[in-house]
PDB file of C-alpha atoms in Angstrom:
ATOM      1  CA  UNK A   1     -15.379  -2.892 -20.585  1.00  0.00           C
ATOM      2  CA  UNK A   2     -12.740  -5.175 -21.934  1.00  0.00           C
ATOM      3  CA  UNK A   3      -9.093  -4.175 -21.686  1.00  0.00           C
ATOM      4  CA  UNK A   4      -7.493  -3.353 -25.027  1.00  0.00           C
ATOM      5  CA  UNK A   5      -5.602  -6.239 -26.592  1.00  0.00           C
ATOM      6  CA  UNK A   6      -1.970  -6.596 -25.599  1.00  0.00           C
ATOM      7  CA  UNK A   7      -1.069  -5.838 -29.198  1.00  0.00           C
ATOM      8  CA  UNK A   8      -2.789  -2.416 -29.020  1.00  0.00           C
ATOM      9  CA  UNK A   9      -0.918  -1.563 -25.818  1.00  0.00           C
ATOM     10  CA  UNK A  10       2.376  -2.647 -27.409  1.00  0.00           C
ATOM     11  CA  UNK A  11       1.726  -0.511 -30.494  1.00  0.00           C
ATOM     12  CA  UNK A  12       0.893   2.457 -28.266  1.00  0.00           C
ATOM     13  CA  UNK A  13       4.104   1.968 -26.255  1.00  0.00           C
ATOM     14  CA  UNK A  14       6.104   1.847 -29.496  1.00  0.00           C
ATOM     15  CA  UNK A  15       4.338   5.015 -30.639  1.00  0.00           C
ATOM     16  CA  UNK A  16       5.371   6.832 -27.450  1.00  0.00           C
ATOM     17  CA  UNK A  17       8.925   5.497 -27.544  1.00  0.00           C
ATOM     18  CA  UNK A  18       9.314   6.977 -31.025  1.00  0.00           C
ATOM     19  CA  UNK A  19       8.311  10.399 -29.682  1.00  0.00           C
ATOM     20  CA  UNK A  20      10.655  12.601 -31.723  1.00  0.00           C
ATOM     21  CA  UNK A  21       9.517  10.957 -34.975  1.00  0.00           C
ATOM     22  CA  UNK A  22       5.841  11.708 -34.289  1.00  0.00           C
ATOM     23  CA  UNK A  23       6.261  15.037 -32.490  1.00  0.00           C
ATOM     24  CA  UNK A  24       6.093  16.972 -35.744  1.00  0.00           C
ATOM     25  CA  UNK A  25       2.809  15.293 -36.623  1.00  0.00           C
ATOM     26  CA  UNK A  26       0.977  16.625 -33.592  1.00  0.00           C
ATOM     27  CA  UNK A  27       2.947  19.768 -32.875  1.00  0.00           C
ATOM     28  CA  UNK A  28       4.031  18.769 -29.355  1.00  0.00           C
ATOM     29  CA  UNK A  29       6.800  16.567 -28.023  1.00  0.00           C
ATOM     30  CA  UNK A  30       5.747  13.150 -26.791  1.00  0.00           C
ATOM     31  CA  UNK A  31       7.187  11.475 -23.699  1.00  0.00           C
ATOM     32  CA  UNK A  32      10.626   9.985 -24.315  1.00  0.00           C
ATOM     33  CA  UNK A  33       9.850   6.734 -22.473  1.00  0.00           C
ATOM     34  CA  UNK A  34       6.334   5.402 -22.147  1.00  0.00           C
ATOM     35  CA  UNK A  35       7.093   3.244 -19.120  1.00  0.00           C
ATOM     36  CA  UNK A  36       8.279   6.166 -16.991  1.00  0.00           C
ATOM     37  CA  UNK A  37       6.300   9.168 -18.124  1.00  0.00           C
ATOM     38  CA  UNK A  38       3.028   8.072 -19.741  1.00  0.00           C
ATOM     39  CA  UNK A  39       0.055   9.170 -17.669  1.00  0.00           C
ATOM     40  CA  UNK A  40      -3.552   8.252 -18.242  1.00  0.00           C
ATOM     41  CA  UNK A  41      -6.686  10.317 -17.687  1.00  0.00           C
ATOM     42  CA  UNK A  42      -8.045   9.416 -14.242  1.00  0.00           C
ATOM     43  CA  UNK A  43     -11.038   7.084 -14.416  1.00  0.00           C
ATOM     44  CA  UNK A  44     -10.774   6.449 -18.154  1.00  0.00           C
ATOM     45  CA  UNK A  45      -8.409   3.491 -18.206  1.00  0.00           C
ATOM     46  CA  UNK A  46      -5.993   3.720 -21.105  1.00  0.00           C
ATOM     47  CA  UNK A  47      -6.769   7.228 -22.410  1.00  0.00           C
ATOM     48  CA  UNK A  48      -3.370   8.974 -22.296  1.00  0.00           C
ATOM     49  CA  UNK A  49      -2.842  12.486 -20.997  1.00  0.00           C
ATOM     50  CA  UNK A  50      -1.477  14.745 -23.706  1.00  0.00           C
ATOM     51  CA  UNK A  51       1.808  16.382 -22.664  1.00  0.00           C
ATOM     52  CA  UNK A  52       0.972  19.876 -21.458  1.00  0.00           C
ATOM     53  CA  UNK A  53      -2.390  18.898 -19.936  1.00  0.00           C
ATOM     54  CA  UNK A  54      -2.920  18.331 -16.222  1.00  0.00           C
ATOM     55  CA  UNK A  55      -5.947  17.530 -14.070  1.00  0.00           C
ATOM     56  CA  UNK A  56      -8.212  20.558 -13.615  1.00  0.00           C
ATOM     57  CA  UNK A  57      -9.669  21.494 -10.266  1.00  0.00           C
ATOM     58  CA  UNK A  58     -12.791  19.387 -10.840  1.00  0.00           C
ATOM     59  CA  UNK A  59     -12.688  15.886  -9.360  1.00  0.00           C
ATOM     60  CA  UNK A  60     -13.119  13.016 -11.834  1.00  0.00           C
ATOM     61  CA  UNK A  61     -16.484  11.222 -11.715  1.00  0.00           C
ATOM     62  CA  UNK A  62     -16.811   7.482 -12.223  1.00  0.00           C
ATOM     63  CA  UNK A  63     -20.070   5.510 -12.091  1.00  0.00           C
ATOM     64  CA  UNK A  64     -20.250   1.783 -12.743  1.00  0.00           C
ATOM     65  CA  UNK A  65     -23.660   0.751 -14.056  1.00  0.00           C
ATOM     66  CA  UNK A  66     -24.960  -2.644 -15.175  1.00  0.00           C
ATOM     67  CA  UNK A  67     -24.959  -1.456 -18.807  1.00  0.00           C
ATOM     68  CA  UNK A  68     -21.453   0.064 -18.633  1.00  0.00           C
ATOM     69  CA  UNK A  69     -19.491   2.728 -16.889  1.00  0.00           C
ATOM     70  CA  UNK A  70     -19.785   6.475 -17.077  1.00  0.00           C
ATOM     71  CA  UNK A  71     -16.659   8.471 -16.338  1.00  0.00           C
ATOM     72  CA  UNK A  72     -15.759  12.115 -16.674  1.00  0.00           C
ATOM     73  CA  UNK A  73     -12.474  13.896 -16.111  1.00  0.00           C
ATOM     74  CA  UNK A  74     -11.360  17.446 -16.890  1.00  0.00           C
ATOM     75  CA  UNK A  75      -7.830  18.346 -17.980  1.00  0.00           C
ATOM     76  CA  UNK A  76      -6.384  21.778 -18.688  1.00  0.00           C
ATOM     77  CA  UNK A  77      -3.161  23.304 -19.901  1.00  0.00           C
ATOM     78  CA  UNK A  78      -1.435  25.830 -22.069  1.00  0.00           C
ATOM     79  CA  UNK A  79      -1.890  23.883 -25.283  1.00  0.00           C
ATOM     80  CA  UNK A  80      -3.625  24.725 -28.515  1.00  0.00           C
ATOM     81  CA  UNK A  81      -6.995  23.116 -29.281  1.00  0.00           C
ATOM     82  CA  UNK A  82      -5.711  21.959 -32.680  1.00  0.00           C
ATOM     83  CA  UNK A  83      -2.728  20.274 -31.024  1.00  0.00           C
ATOM     84  CA  UNK A  84      -5.072  18.469 -28.602  1.00  0.00           C
ATOM     85  CA  UNK A  85      -7.202  17.203 -31.495  1.00  0.00           C
ATOM     86  CA  UNK A  86      -4.122  16.131 -33.457  1.00  0.00           C
ATOM     87  CA  UNK A  87      -2.657  14.277 -30.465  1.00  0.00           C
ATOM     88  CA  UNK A  88      -5.824  12.291 -29.785  1.00  0.00           C
ATOM     89  CA  UNK A  89      -6.563  11.717 -33.490  1.00  0.00           C
ATOM     90  CA  UNK A  90      -3.093  10.130 -33.778  1.00  0.00           C
ATOM     91  CA  UNK A  91      -3.086   8.302 -30.435  1.00  0.00           C
ATOM     92  CA  UNK A  92      -6.571   6.850 -29.935  1.00  0.00           C
ATOM     93  CA  UNK A  93      -6.606   4.545 -33.004  1.00  0.00           C
ATOM     94  CA  UNK A  94      -3.392   2.993 -31.629  1.00  0.00           C
ATOM     95  CA  UNK A  95      -5.442   1.891 -28.603  1.00  0.00           C
ATOM     96  CA  UNK A  96      -8.297   0.401 -30.613  1.00  0.00           C
ATOM     97  CA  UNK A  97     -10.581   3.466 -30.638  1.00  0.00           C
ATOM     98  CA  UNK A  98     -12.317   4.362 -33.904  1.00  0.00           C
ATOM     99  CA  UNK A  99     -12.736   8.067 -34.565  1.00  0.00           C
ATOM    100  CA  UNK A 100     -16.317   9.016 -35.486  1.00  0.00           C
ATOM    101  CA  UNK A 101     -15.739  12.806 -35.509  1.00  0.00           C
ATOM    102  CA  UNK A 102     -12.983  15.222 -34.493  1.00  0.00           C
ATOM    103  CA  UNK A 103     -13.962  14.808 -30.851  1.00  0.00           C
ATOM    104  CA  UNK A 104     -15.692  11.396 -30.618  1.00  0.00           C
ATOM    105  CA  UNK A 105     -14.298   7.859 -30.503  1.00  0.00           C
ATOM    106  CA  UNK A 106     -15.933   4.446 -30.080  1.00  0.00           C
ATOM    107  CA  UNK A 107     -14.606   1.080 -28.944  1.00  0.00           C
ATOM    108  CA  UNK A 108     -16.215  -2.126 -27.673  1.00  0.00           C
ATOM    109  CA  UNK A 109     -19.575  -0.623 -26.711  1.00  0.00           C
ATOM    110  CA  UNK A 110     -18.197   2.615 -25.267  1.00  0.00           C
ATOM    111  CA  UNK A 111     -18.026   6.156 -26.561  1.00  0.00           C
ATOM    112  CA  UNK A 112     -15.399   8.732 -25.614  1.00  0.00           C
ATOM    113  CA  UNK A 113     -16.163  12.433 -26.141  1.00  0.00           C
ATOM    114  CA  UNK A 114     -13.729  15.310 -25.850  1.00  0.00           C
ATOM    115  CA  UNK A 115     -15.377  18.658 -25.120  1.00  0.00           C
ATOM    116  CA  UNK A 116     -13.567  21.961 -25.056  1.00  0.00           C
ATOM    117  CA  UNK A 117     -15.187  23.825 -22.195  1.00  0.00           C
ATOM    118  CA  UNK A 118     -15.309  27.173 -20.499  1.00  0.00           C
ATOM    119  CA  UNK A 119     -14.916  26.629 -16.766  1.00  0.00           C
ATOM    120  CA  UNK A 120     -16.876  29.750 -15.834  1.00  0.00           C
ATOM    121  CA  UNK A 121     -13.751  31.469 -14.554  1.00  0.00           C
ATOM    122  CA  UNK A 122     -12.008  34.188 -16.538  1.00  0.00           C
ATOM    123  CA  UNK A 123     -10.045  32.474 -19.268  1.00  0.00           C
ATOM    124  CA  UNK A 124      -6.288  32.513 -19.008  1.00  0.00           C
ATOM    125  CA  UNK A 125      -4.584  33.367 -22.299  1.00  0.00           C
ATOM    126  CA  UNK A 126      -3.539  30.175 -24.063  1.00  0.00           C
ATOM    127  CA  UNK A 127      -5.381  27.942 -21.564  1.00  0.00           C
ATOM    128  CA  UNK A 128      -7.393  25.057 -23.019  1.00  0.00           C
ATOM    129  CA  UNK A 129      -9.776  22.970 -20.892  1.00  0.00           C
ATOM    130  CA  UNK A 130     -10.920  19.570 -22.129  1.00  0.00           C
ATOM    131  CA  UNK A 131     -13.671  17.431 -20.572  1.00  0.00           C
ATOM    132  CA  UNK A 132     -13.271  13.711 -21.319  1.00  0.00           C
ATOM    133  CA  UNK A 133     -16.563  11.800 -21.047  1.00  0.00           C
ATOM    134  CA  UNK A 134     -16.763   8.026 -21.354  1.00  0.00           C
ATOM    135  CA  UNK A 135     -20.205   6.411 -21.606  1.00  0.00           C
ATOM    136  CA  UNK A 136     -21.890   3.241 -22.854  1.00  0.00           C
ATOM    137  CA  UNK A 137     -22.795   3.340 -26.508  1.00  0.00           C
TER     138      UNK A 137
END
């Protein structure tokens, strides 16, 4: 996988630095300073963690294969599903990802899927669990 162009990273940093301007668009506040508070989903490179989500109990999986990498990470938090979709629909194009559906993105031979999952445990009110899966296209 190729790293996103420097321009895409710069645009994303500007997007995060302008947090209050964009907060109303996605329904959640964005980090005030990208350099200090932006976190990325473990194993997925430059896929940002939406504020309010944190790593779930499952360990991330990362496999490097000759035809590309496969990575999976699960995040959970007290955020609304619609807010998660809005955050990633606004953020991912800034990093060079093209949205192909509400939960799928493609870039440079890779596909990123967001799945809203039930962990098998009793659901906590307001808890949303998202599985991020990156695979070759």
